[in-house]
Amino acid sequence: MNEFEQWLESAPMEIDYLAHLAAQQRQQQLTKPAGSLGQLEDIALSLAGMQGTPNPKVEKIQITVFAADHGICAEGISAFPQAVTVEMVRNFSRGGAAISVLAKETQANLDVLNMGTIAEIEELSGVYDYRIAAGTDNFLKQPAMTLEQCLQALAISRQYVEQLKHNQIDLFIGGEMGIGNTTSATAIASALLDINPIELTGAGTGLNKIEIQHKAAIIHQALNHHHSELTSPLAILQHLGGFEIAALAGAYISCAKVAIPVLVDGFISSVAALMAEYLCPGTKNWFLYSHQSSELGHQIILKHLAAKPLLHIGMRLGEASGAAVTIPLIKLSCALHNSMATFAEAAVSDKA
Amino acid sequence: MNEFEQWLESAPMEIDYLAHLAAQQRQQQLTKPAGSLGQLEDIALSLAGMQGTPNPKVEKIQITVFAADHGICAEGISAFPQAVTVEMVRNFSRGGAAISVLAKETQANLDVLNMGTIAEIEELSGVYDYRIAAGTDNFLKQPAMTLEQCLQALAISRQYVEQLKHNQIDLFIGGEMGIGNTTSATAIASALLDINPIELTGAGTGLNKIEIQHKAAIIHQALNHHHSELTSPLAILQHLGGFEIAALAGAYISCAKVAIPVLVDGFISSVAALMAEYLCPGTKNWFLYSHQSSELGHQIILKHLAAKPLLHIGMRLGEASGAAVTIPLIKLSCALHNSMATFAEAAVSDKA
């Protein structure tokens, strides 16, 4: 077994169920009808278990957007031109993108990791160059990446997250930017779950009905083309993935191995999360779920993760934006849990 | 027509549709696929229309919890003893309640208006004494209040909101505290919408199935008892309402008349909002909706208001807590709208 395989096979960190229980006992004493804060109660308890304390907190937050381009764009599967990936990386850095605004407003740190845009990008504040290649290959015709490239993407984000651990962050949010990447994500999910792509293929950045059918047909052909090679989650990732999707999966696995809670974003991030769970079972114990996007397949992916996201507000932007919007709810969940008075403290009568 | 009737009949302020349109035009230029921020886009546009600017903002926020007791508690319709209303008012003031924590975390100002608790309350920071009576009468046997008391509740909150207007607040959130008030709210909604109470009666603070049936039966009897008197929205409010529900309705109407956007909270607040719309049509043009609670009837009330709330996270606490939890999403909606770059500004290619 090589070093990578050893790492992958090592178990994720255990959730601290005693801390979870202690938090639950505290919660039952707070001055409110039991359960009346709904999912906000669940979030606080989950974080308590992950952070190993009855008083979880989310102060230091890392948002990392992985960017890369996709050879499958040659098949006309996106509403936007491929140049937008690089252009948006610049927009992230200059503060004009949704995730830039959200990171600033939520006091989260934002990094952008360039995993493989078609063009080189000049030096930009907050953008780190890890380009593996000038985009993936067109997976309709050949594997999206070599096994080596796939492992490289996983290794980069693994190392990145291990460094984050030293910064003692309370919550990790991964996001993605890459024109064409809903096509890659849909192909991965179809292969992992053995679902007909038409059931998972959505509008991405804004395809119409006929364009969506074309996109699904391309994915269907690609799955047939690679059929005999798709024998493991890693092979699926290599043949159909994107550098940013592989990096996201690697980051999630790494978070689970170093005990950093993860807040999962939308469709593509959720497919990466599903891939991470397939590659390293137990990774998902470290996941919180932010939102259900309006991208067609997201609900199915979330169901397979047994996920109960907080928001259903029709977002479908990616960039970690849905997760970033959820940050204040996670913070409020902790504040309520830690700062509310108990019935005894407040001299309030409990249920008759 | 007396002064109150004149006030009630005067039209709510008009929404500024030019500002709404200008905001919409800006939104279409922002660096994201059109519509990809989902309901966050709608919120920014609605606020633009209410505030009369293409760049809406929500900085100064007022949360006001109206508290009162209910004579109907004599019928055993609540899981908590009636003393809890007063005890929770103290808890609000001392910072231990959910809404206290949420107001602090969201930098909103919190006032508590005592509209009529069974007992007098000592002077407390942030609590204002407007006690109309020591709770309403038991509406199973007599009108909950006299017409004079009902008008008094509406007048108190009207005057209160008119003062708020001088403080130039950007958003008003009303909430309620009153053991027994889901029974009153359910009775009001059943009468307004002519729905069998069993379809609207929920668990409140935590009734079991048999207790819920008892509660619905009490409401059913009360509706029969007052049937011939329930000839107008105001009569329904007087016979079945609570002082805090009447005050909430008055506050909403007043907000619409002085152009303050309202963020509606959960079941009881939504019934008050529905009552406000019945009393003064057009009031609802000033409503934003925060969450759909897990209280059984809330979904039906929201449907009648054509409301599309942001959150569905199973909250059912009242106290304005669901609305307060939504504040950060409203703020982020404005920040995204105002601070994102346009395609031109960021030199990002638009849809092909």
XYZ file of C-alpha atoms in Angstrom:
704
model
C 0.000 0.000 0.000
C 1.465 3.363 -0.958
C 1.338 6.468 1.213
C -1.794 7.794 -0.499
C -3.647 4.522 -0.045
C -2.599 4.379 3.594
C -3.931 7.884 4.126
C -7.193 7.132 2.370
C -7.709 3.929 4.360
C -7.002 5.523 7.722
C -10.267 6.141 9.535
C -11.784 9.621 9.855
C -11.699 11.098 13.342
C -14.412 9.885 15.696
C -17.293 12.145 16.641
C -17.320 12.855 20.393
C -20.688 11.423 21.396
C -20.212 12.348 25.054
C -19.881 16.000 24.098
C -22.933 15.600 21.856
C -24.870 14.148 24.788
C -23.714 16.875 27.173
C -24.845 19.498 24.663
C -28.185 17.743 24.336
C -28.670 17.785 28.095
C -27.913 21.493 28.179
C -30.328 22.130 25.307
C -33.200 20.456 27.137
C -32.808 22.953 30.001
C -33.013 26.113 27.891
C -36.024 28.426 28.254
C -38.049 27.316 25.230
C -40.385 24.445 24.448
C -38.237 21.393 23.654
C -37.451 21.242 19.944
C -38.864 24.696 19.199
C -35.664 25.965 17.579
C -35.953 23.198 14.990
C -32.867 22.528 12.892
C -30.894 25.184 14.761
C -30.880 22.751 17.687
C -29.550 19.925 15.515
C -26.741 22.101 14.168
C -25.502 23.019 17.633
C -25.544 19.373 18.723
C -23.719 18.177 15.604
C -21.041 20.818 16.078
C -20.728 19.880 19.754
C -19.942 16.311 18.723
C -17.437 17.392 16.079
C -15.699 19.968 18.254
C -15.764 17.781 21.360
C -17.383 20.375 23.593
C -20.903 21.018 24.917
C -20.412 24.661 23.883
C -19.573 24.666 20.169
C -18.463 27.840 18.445
C -17.953 28.973 14.877
C -15.720 31.997 14.774
C -12.800 31.233 12.477
C -14.223 30.213 9.120
C -12.308 29.245 6.000
C -13.961 29.464 2.586
C -11.908 27.930 -0.201
C -13.004 28.045 -3.818
C -11.313 25.532 -6.115
C -11.271 26.650 -9.750
C -10.583 24.657 -12.909
C -11.607 24.269 -16.511
C -13.250 21.353 -18.280
C -12.486 19.804 -21.660
C -16.107 18.704 -21.926
C -16.966 22.346 -22.748
C -16.024 21.493 -26.340
C -19.374 19.686 -26.504
C -21.405 22.877 -25.947
C -22.807 21.937 -22.579
C -22.660 25.354 -20.869
C -24.562 28.605 -21.282
C -21.418 30.629 -20.575
C -18.117 30.708 -22.506
C -15.127 28.917 -20.952
C -13.219 32.190 -20.517
C -15.543 32.961 -17.618
C -13.667 30.630 -15.250
C -10.532 32.775 -15.376
C -12.539 35.989 -15.436
C -14.421 34.937 -12.318
C -11.196 34.062 -10.491
C -10.166 37.672 -11.030
C -13.609 38.797 -9.841
C -13.217 36.681 -6.669
C -9.904 38.353 -5.928
C -11.127 41.871 -6.612
C -14.164 41.530 -4.373
C -16.908 41.701 -6.998
C -18.232 38.143 -6.952
C -21.043 36.890 -4.733
C -18.633 34.811 -2.648
C -16.306 37.795 -2.202
C -19.158 39.882 -0.808
C -20.401 37.016 1.363
C -16.953 36.201 2.779
C -16.454 39.845 3.702
C -19.889 40.186 5.297
C -19.525 36.976 7.297
C -15.904 37.689 8.314
C -14.726 34.463 6.730
C -11.324 34.093 5.124
C -11.516 33.451 1.377
C -8.840 31.570 -0.588
C -9.056 30.650 -4.244
C -7.039 27.653 -5.414
C -6.464 27.538 -9.149
C -6.399 23.804 -9.814
C -6.241 24.097 -13.592
C -7.733 26.941 -15.578
C -7.218 26.924 -19.356
C -5.057 30.035 -19.151
C -2.421 31.052 -16.651
C -3.559 33.812 -14.334
C -1.406 36.730 -13.223
C -0.621 36.993 -9.517
C -3.737 37.966 -7.601
C -4.389 38.565 -3.928
C -5.870 35.475 -2.281
C -5.445 33.277 -5.377
C -3.013 30.371 -5.206
C -1.658 28.700 -8.328
C -1.860 24.902 -8.219
C -2.602 24.420 -11.915
C -2.328 20.730 -12.746
C -3.019 21.290 -16.450
C -4.805 23.712 -18.760
C -8.184 22.184 -17.945
C -9.186 18.538 -18.020
C -9.455 16.568 -21.252
C -12.817 16.129 -22.956
C -14.245 13.106 -21.148
C -16.588 12.322 -23.994
C -13.495 11.073 -25.824
C -10.818 10.264 -23.262
C -10.369 10.178 -19.495
C -10.785 13.663 -17.998
C -7.440 13.220 -16.280
C -4.670 10.727 -15.773
C -4.631 8.804 -12.519
C -1.549 10.795 -11.577
C -3.344 14.092 -12.111
C -6.307 12.894 -10.079
C -4.062 11.872 -7.185
C -2.247 15.184 -7.491
C -5.517 17.105 -7.068
C -6.376 15.036 -3.992
C -2.888 15.515 -2.551
C -2.905 19.286 -3.045
C -6.110 19.786 -1.102
C -5.055 17.251 1.519
C -1.909 19.240 2.215
C -3.836 22.503 2.079
C -6.335 21.333 4.712
C -3.593 19.929 6.953
C -2.111 23.430 6.994
C -5.521 24.909 7.792
C -5.673 22.656 10.830
C -2.709 24.532 12.285
C -4.718 27.756 11.967
C -7.364 26.204 14.225
C -10.337 26.960 12.046
C -13.798 26.123 13.375
C -15.492 25.462 10.030
C -14.393 24.670 6.478
C -16.445 25.610 3.431
C -15.390 24.410 0.009
C -16.682 25.853 -3.218
C -16.007 25.573 -6.908
C -15.768 27.614 -10.072
C -15.441 25.990 -13.454
C -17.539 26.467 -16.553
C -18.815 23.008 -17.473
C -18.538 21.517 -14.018
C -22.195 20.644 -13.508
C -21.699 18.284 -16.475
C -18.731 16.640 -14.792
C -20.521 16.470 -11.435
C -23.637 14.998 -13.005
C -21.566 12.345 -14.793
C -19.815 11.421 -11.533
C -23.083 11.183 -9.606
C -24.756 9.145 -12.351
C -21.865 6.673 -12.283
C -21.570 6.486 -8.480
C -25.295 6.012 -7.931
C -26.051 4.155 -11.175
C -28.751 6.644 -12.118
C -29.748 7.620 -15.650
C -28.120 11.045 -16.248
C -31.392 12.535 -17.474
C -32.684 12.298 -13.897
C -29.763 14.334 -12.577
C -29.010 16.770 -15.397
C -30.017 20.366 -14.667
C -29.747 23.828 -16.148
C -26.331 24.652 -14.699
C -25.709 28.340 -15.386
C -28.912 28.569 -17.409
C -29.530 26.029 -20.176
C -32.965 25.715 -21.744
C -34.876 22.447 -21.972
C -33.388 21.324 -25.278
C -29.862 22.238 -24.179
C -30.372 20.213 -21.004
C -31.367 17.192 -23.111
C -28.195 17.646 -25.157
C -26.134 17.847 -21.966
C -27.732 14.659 -20.624
C -27.110 12.893 -23.929
C -23.420 13.854 -23.853
C -23.120 12.510 -20.308
C -24.908 9.331 -21.349
C -22.480 8.803 -24.235
C -19.499 9.493 -22.004
C -20.681 6.985 -19.424
C -21.051 4.359 -22.164
C -17.640 5.220 -23.571
C -15.857 4.717 -20.226
C -18.180 2.015 -18.915
C -15.620 -0.751 -18.498
C -13.171 1.583 -16.736
C -15.577 2.927 -14.106
C -14.847 0.157 -11.615
C -14.151 2.216 -8.487
C -14.967 5.656 -7.078
C -11.393 6.743 -7.811
C -11.690 5.569 -11.428
C -14.978 7.460 -11.773
C -13.346 10.608 -10.421
C -10.376 10.221 -12.773
C -12.410 9.570 -15.907
C -15.295 12.019 -15.388
C -14.109 14.517 -12.805
C -12.660 17.967 -12.769
C -9.520 19.073 -10.957
C -11.633 21.278 -8.646
C -14.065 18.456 -7.905
C -11.227 16.072 -7.057
C -9.646 18.755 -4.882
C -12.946 19.338 -3.091
C -13.292 15.625 -2.401
C -9.726 15.547 -1.102
C -10.356 18.555 1.104
C -13.462 16.971 2.614
C -11.676 13.697 3.337
C -8.801 15.592 4.862
C -11.150 17.649 7.074
C -12.669 14.413 8.399
C -9.208 13.047 9.158
C -8.058 16.137 11.061
C -11.420 16.891 12.715
C -12.520 20.069 10.962
C -16.313 20.443 10.576
C -17.371 20.945 6.959
C -20.309 22.971 5.665
C -21.241 21.526 2.269
C -22.422 23.921 -0.466
C -24.573 23.111 -3.511
C -24.851 20.491 -6.243
C -21.235 20.177 -7.348
C -19.875 20.382 -3.824
C -22.393 17.766 -2.726
C -21.255 15.433 -5.512
C -17.680 15.962 -4.316
C -18.914 15.225 -0.786
C -20.578 12.021 -2.003
C -17.357 11.060 -3.782
C -15.426 11.745 -0.583
C -17.744 9.433 1.341
C -17.296 6.698 -1.290
C -13.518 7.121 -1.250
C -13.326 7.208 2.541
C -16.435 5.997 4.378
C -17.200 7.977 7.525
C -16.106 11.278 5.995
C -19.712 12.414 6.000
C -19.865 12.350 9.791
C -18.047 15.687 9.524
C -20.575 17.283 7.189
C -23.179 19.921 7.874
C -25.394 20.815 4.919
C -26.139 24.384 3.973
C -28.776 24.468 1.263
C -30.669 22.574 -1.366
C -30.091 24.308 -4.661
C -32.537 24.476 -7.528
C -30.155 22.409 -9.697
C -32.212 19.351 -10.620
C -30.020 16.606 -9.218
C -29.147 18.163 -5.886
C -32.098 16.745 -3.978
C -31.161 13.204 -5.031
C -27.531 13.655 -3.985
C -28.595 15.065 -0.629
C -30.934 12.126 -0.122
C -28.053 9.709 -0.677
C -26.049 11.614 1.930
C -29.050 11.532 4.320
C -28.584 15.299 4.414
C -31.048 17.799 5.859
C -29.863 21.173 4.570
C -30.912 24.392 6.306
C -31.902 26.519 3.322
C -34.226 25.932 0.387
C -34.170 29.355 -1.234
C -33.606 28.466 -4.866
C -29.911 29.360 -5.043
C -27.828 27.771 -7.824
C -24.667 29.842 -8.098
C -21.929 27.646 -6.693
C -18.730 29.425 -5.547
C -19.603 28.252 -1.998
C -22.250 30.973 -1.995
C -25.077 28.888 -0.528
C -22.858 27.706 2.304
C -21.630 31.243 2.954
C -25.203 32.506 3.193
C -25.811 29.828 5.837
C -22.895 30.918 8.060
C -24.975 33.364 10.131
C -27.511 30.631 10.899
C -24.737 28.346 12.127
C -23.368 31.144 14.280
C -26.821 31.938 15.689
C -27.346 28.256 16.414
C -24.214 28.307 18.609
C -25.103 31.648 20.216
C -28.567 30.406 21.179
C -27.153 27.165 22.503
C -24.458 28.845 24.577
C -26.145 32.049 25.733
C -29.779 31.253 26.440
C -30.735 30.901 30.098
C -31.923 27.599 31.536
C -35.340 27.306 33.182
C -33.601 27.251 36.569
C -31.360 30.256 35.844
C -34.273 32.363 34.600
C -36.812 31.133 37.170
C -39.205 30.180 34.388
C -41.712 27.381 35.042
C -41.218 24.273 32.932
C -43.936 22.375 31.096
C -46.857 21.590 33.392
C -66.330 58.446 10.880
C -64.214 58.717 14.013
C -60.477 59.321 14.047
C -59.666 55.587 14.321
C -61.898 54.703 11.368
C -60.357 57.502 9.320
C -56.901 56.182 10.094
C -57.869 52.617 9.263
C -59.473 53.651 5.980
C -56.541 55.763 4.834
C -54.517 53.872 2.232
C -51.161 52.284 3.046
C -48.153 53.947 1.453
C -47.541 53.057 -2.167
C -44.658 50.803 -3.127
C -42.150 52.614 -5.373
C -42.266 50.485 -8.506
C -39.712 52.648 -10.320
C -37.168 51.926 -7.595
C -38.115 48.240 -7.800
C -37.532 48.330 -11.552
C -34.214 50.161 -11.211
C -33.080 47.547 -8.695
C -34.150 44.787 -11.064
C -32.128 46.320 -13.877
C -29.070 46.491 -11.636
C -29.583 42.886 -10.536
C -29.569 41.631 -14.120
C -26.086 43.093 -14.595
C -24.451 41.398 -11.620
C -21.778 38.739 -12.196
C -23.908 35.631 -11.702
C -26.309 33.649 -13.840
C -29.660 35.460 -13.793
C -31.802 34.228 -10.911
C -29.027 32.181 -9.330
C -29.316 33.865 -5.936
C -32.917 32.652 -5.724
C -35.095 34.277 -3.082
C -32.244 36.550 -1.992
C -32.821 38.411 -5.252
C -36.534 38.797 -4.542
C -35.876 40.164 -1.066
C -33.546 42.891 -2.361
C -36.071 43.922 -5.008
C -38.976 44.001 -2.551
C -36.967 46.147 -0.158
C -35.950 48.442 -3.009
C -39.616 49.067 -3.762
C -40.483 49.651 -0.103
C -37.501 51.896 0.608
C -37.764 53.744 -2.696
C -34.164 53.175 -3.711
C -32.336 50.801 -6.071
C -29.873 50.200 -3.227
C -31.884 48.985 -0.240
C -30.274 48.592 3.151
C -31.213 46.999 6.454
C -29.113 48.421 9.232
C -31.417 49.806 11.898
C -33.731 47.014 12.974
C -36.462 47.149 15.594
C -37.727 43.964 17.223
C -40.780 44.459 19.381
C -42.337 41.646 21.386
C -45.906 42.228 22.524
C -46.824 40.222 25.628
C -50.216 39.450 27.122
C -52.201 36.751 28.882
C -55.266 34.860 27.776
C -58.405 33.961 29.683
C -58.858 30.911 27.465
C -56.044 29.257 29.469
C -58.740 28.292 31.987
C -59.777 25.632 29.459
C -56.463 23.771 29.698
C -55.291 24.466 26.170
C -51.565 25.023 26.856
C -48.700 22.752 27.857
C -47.170 25.510 30.014
C -48.652 27.279 33.062
C -49.900 30.837 32.565
C -47.258 32.233 34.934
C -44.726 31.676 32.157
C -45.823 34.809 30.265
C -44.622 37.093 33.060
C -41.581 34.931 33.744
C -40.563 35.109 30.087
C -40.939 38.894 30.013
C -38.344 38.974 32.776
C -36.207 36.554 30.786
C -36.439 38.808 27.702
C -35.237 41.763 29.737
C -32.404 39.897 31.405
C -31.026 38.522 28.143
C -31.742 34.820 28.668
C -34.487 34.220 26.106
C -33.940 33.183 22.502
C -35.055 36.574 21.208
C -32.717 38.359 23.633
C -29.752 36.387 22.299
C -30.848 36.857 18.681
C -31.419 40.605 19.041
C -27.973 41.007 20.557
C -26.269 38.888 17.878
C -28.035 40.675 15.019
C -27.549 44.149 16.536
C -31.268 44.773 16.555
C -32.986 46.856 19.195
C -35.394 44.846 21.352
C -38.428 46.350 23.091
C -41.022 44.393 25.031
C -44.504 45.912 25.309
C -46.587 44.474 28.116
C -50.111 44.686 26.676
C -51.773 42.819 29.510
C -50.140 40.129 31.598
C -52.166 38.615 34.443
C -49.814 40.120 37.017
C -48.134 43.506 37.148
C -44.426 43.369 36.404
C -41.781 45.370 38.246
C -39.814 47.905 36.220
C -37.475 46.139 33.823
C -34.999 47.406 31.263
C -36.513 47.428 27.779
C -40.013 46.492 28.991
C -42.813 49.051 28.610
C -46.031 48.793 30.577
C -49.160 49.207 28.447
C -51.312 46.740 30.375
C -54.893 47.026 29.169
C -56.178 44.444 31.648
C -54.996 41.405 33.596
C -55.292 39.189 30.544
C -58.245 38.804 28.198
C -61.481 37.173 29.263
C -62.135 33.521 28.501
C -63.501 33.661 24.959
C -65.208 30.312 25.338
C -67.738 32.134 27.523
C -67.593 35.838 26.696
C -65.844 38.195 24.285
C -62.058 38.137 24.829
C -62.131 41.911 25.133
C -64.465 44.851 24.898
C -64.439 46.837 21.683
C -62.836 49.663 23.631
C -59.991 47.407 24.794
C -59.458 46.133 21.266
C -59.242 49.670 19.874
C -56.920 50.587 22.729
C -54.513 47.789 21.760
C -54.534 48.933 18.124
C -54.009 52.555 19.156
C -51.086 51.773 21.437
C -49.120 50.004 18.723
C -50.113 52.606 16.142
C -48.643 55.359 18.303
C -45.605 53.208 19.097
C -44.832 52.625 15.397
C -45.347 56.279 14.521
C -42.646 57.071 17.055
C -40.395 54.414 15.557
C -40.724 56.137 12.214
C -38.931 59.152 13.676
C -36.022 56.849 14.542
C -35.721 55.991 10.834
C -35.664 52.243 11.242
C -35.110 50.130 8.125
C -37.063 47.063 9.234
C -39.719 46.269 11.830
C -40.121 42.833 13.383
C -43.043 42.102 15.653
C -43.227 39.134 17.965
C -45.460 37.835 20.702
C -45.396 36.132 24.069
C -48.525 34.867 25.731
C -49.337 31.435 27.053
C -52.500 30.340 25.235
C -52.072 32.599 22.229
C -51.916 29.876 19.567
C -55.487 29.074 20.656
C -56.538 32.679 20.151
C -54.667 32.936 16.831
C -56.177 29.684 15.571
C -59.656 30.868 16.479
C -59.108 34.166 14.652
C -57.766 32.429 11.539
C -60.578 29.887 11.531
C -63.126 32.700 11.676
C -61.413 34.947 9.108
C -60.888 32.149 6.589
C -63.960 30.086 7.491
C -61.870 26.973 8.056
C -62.679 24.176 10.490
C -60.371 24.769 13.494
C -59.171 21.162 13.453
C -57.320 21.957 10.207
C -55.436 24.817 11.840
C -54.944 23.658 15.426
C -51.365 22.702 16.275
C -49.240 21.687 19.221
C -48.401 25.215 20.391
C -45.750 24.875 23.084
C -46.017 21.082 22.966
C -49.455 19.479 23.249
C -49.917 15.812 22.417
C -52.464 14.540 19.929
C -55.355 14.226 22.388
C -54.628 17.640 23.876
C -54.646 19.142 20.379
C -58.086 17.621 19.771
C -59.290 19.165 23.023
C -57.869 22.547 21.972
C -59.596 22.340 18.585
C -62.874 21.382 20.260
C -62.660 24.407 22.583
C -62.057 26.680 19.590
C -64.951 25.065 17.766
C -67.274 25.691 20.702
C -66.087 29.277 21.040
C -66.716 29.958 17.355
C -70.241 28.578 17.704
C -70.819 30.621 20.853
C -69.854 33.920 19.182
C -71.076 33.009 15.708
C -73.648 35.767 15.289
C -71.217 38.426 16.509
C -68.314 37.578 14.173
C -69.516 39.863 11.398
C -66.309 41.794 10.662
C -62.536 41.367 11.047
C -62.613 43.841 13.939
C -65.383 41.882 15.655
C -63.399 38.667 15.216
C -60.349 40.328 16.755
C -62.371 41.664 19.666
C -64.165 38.409 20.447
C -61.334 35.909 19.909
C -58.102 37.880 20.021
C -55.426 38.670 22.526
C -54.128 42.106 23.432
C -50.738 41.231 21.920
C -52.327 39.947 18.701
C -54.392 43.103 18.335
C -51.308 45.203 19.026
C -49.327 43.260 16.413
C -52.054 43.842 13.832
C -52.085 47.522 14.694
C -48.309 47.728 14.418
C -48.342 46.093 10.961
C -51.048 48.437 9.704
C -49.175 51.395 11.075
C -45.920 50.281 9.428
C -47.707 50.131 6.073
C -49.081 53.620 6.591
C -45.715 55.160 7.477
C -43.636 53.079 5.010
C -41.652 50.792 7.311
C -40.890 47.335 5.842
C -42.108 44.496 8.070
C -40.554 41.082 8.522
C -43.322 38.717 9.637
C -42.484 35.994 12.162
C -44.335 32.702 12.730
C -47.888 31.408 13.149
C -49.350 33.936 15.585
C -47.620 36.891 13.938
C -48.846 35.690 10.553
C -52.416 35.518 11.846
C -51.976 39.084 13.107
C -50.598 39.971 9.662
C -53.625 38.375 8.000
C -55.904 40.310 10.370
C -54.031 43.515 9.498
C -54.614 42.870 5.795
C -58.325 42.244 6.421
C -58.613 45.405 8.524
C -56.644 47.514 6.057
C -56.207 46.017 2.577
C -52.800 46.730 1.045
C -50.976 46.406 4.358
C -49.388 43.195 3.115
C -47.493 45.056 0.397
C -45.126 45.994 3.230
C -44.531 42.422 4.381
C -41.501 40.220 3.970
C -41.870 36.690 5.340
C -39.204 35.078 7.451
C -40.056 31.448 8.046
C -42.659 28.743 7.912
C -42.957 27.288 11.364
C -43.843 23.720 12.198
C -47.098 24.882 13.829
C -49.803 23.072 11.853
C -51.788 26.031 10.568
C -48.927 28.292 9.517
C -48.655 26.984 5.979
C -52.339 27.714 5.353
C -52.069 31.252 6.699
C -48.989 31.899 4.564
C -50.799 30.593 1.508
C -53.625 33.067 2.099
C -51.057 35.852 2.300
C -49.366 34.565 -0.907
C -46.223 34.490 1.218
C -42.965 32.821 0.260
C -40.968 32.678 3.499
C -37.192 32.260 3.432
C -36.743 29.597 6.104
C -38.330 26.194 6.634
C -36.267 24.939 9.558
C -38.947 23.647 11.879
C -38.911 26.548 14.339
C -42.021 27.089 16.496
C -40.964 29.333 19.350
C -42.577 32.667 18.611
C -41.066 35.722 20.377
C -40.099 36.986 16.880
C -37.343 34.390 16.954
C -37.866 33.045 13.410
C -37.815 36.546 11.991
C -34.711 37.434 13.988
C -32.903 34.360 12.660
C -33.722 35.590 9.152
C -32.188 39.052 9.667
C -28.710 38.032 8.440
C -30.187 36.660 5.206
C -31.984 39.950 4.593
C -28.756 41.836 5.247
C -26.772 39.536 2.936
C -29.413 39.970 0.256
C -28.815 43.736 0.374
C -25.029 43.381 0.538
C -24.975 41.119 -2.530
C -27.293 43.440 -4.401
C -25.293 46.559 -3.594
C -21.716 45.302 -3.589
C -21.386 42.695 -6.333
C -19.663 43.831 -9.520
C -21.520 44.018 -12.822
C -20.336 42.015 -15.836
C -18.958 45.233 -17.319
C -17.189 46.363 -14.143
C -15.544 42.958 -13.658
C -14.843 42.302 -17.346
C -16.637 38.978 -17.123
C -18.233 37.579 -20.279
C -22.014 37.345 -20.182
C -24.086 34.348 -21.286
C -23.110 33.201 -24.766
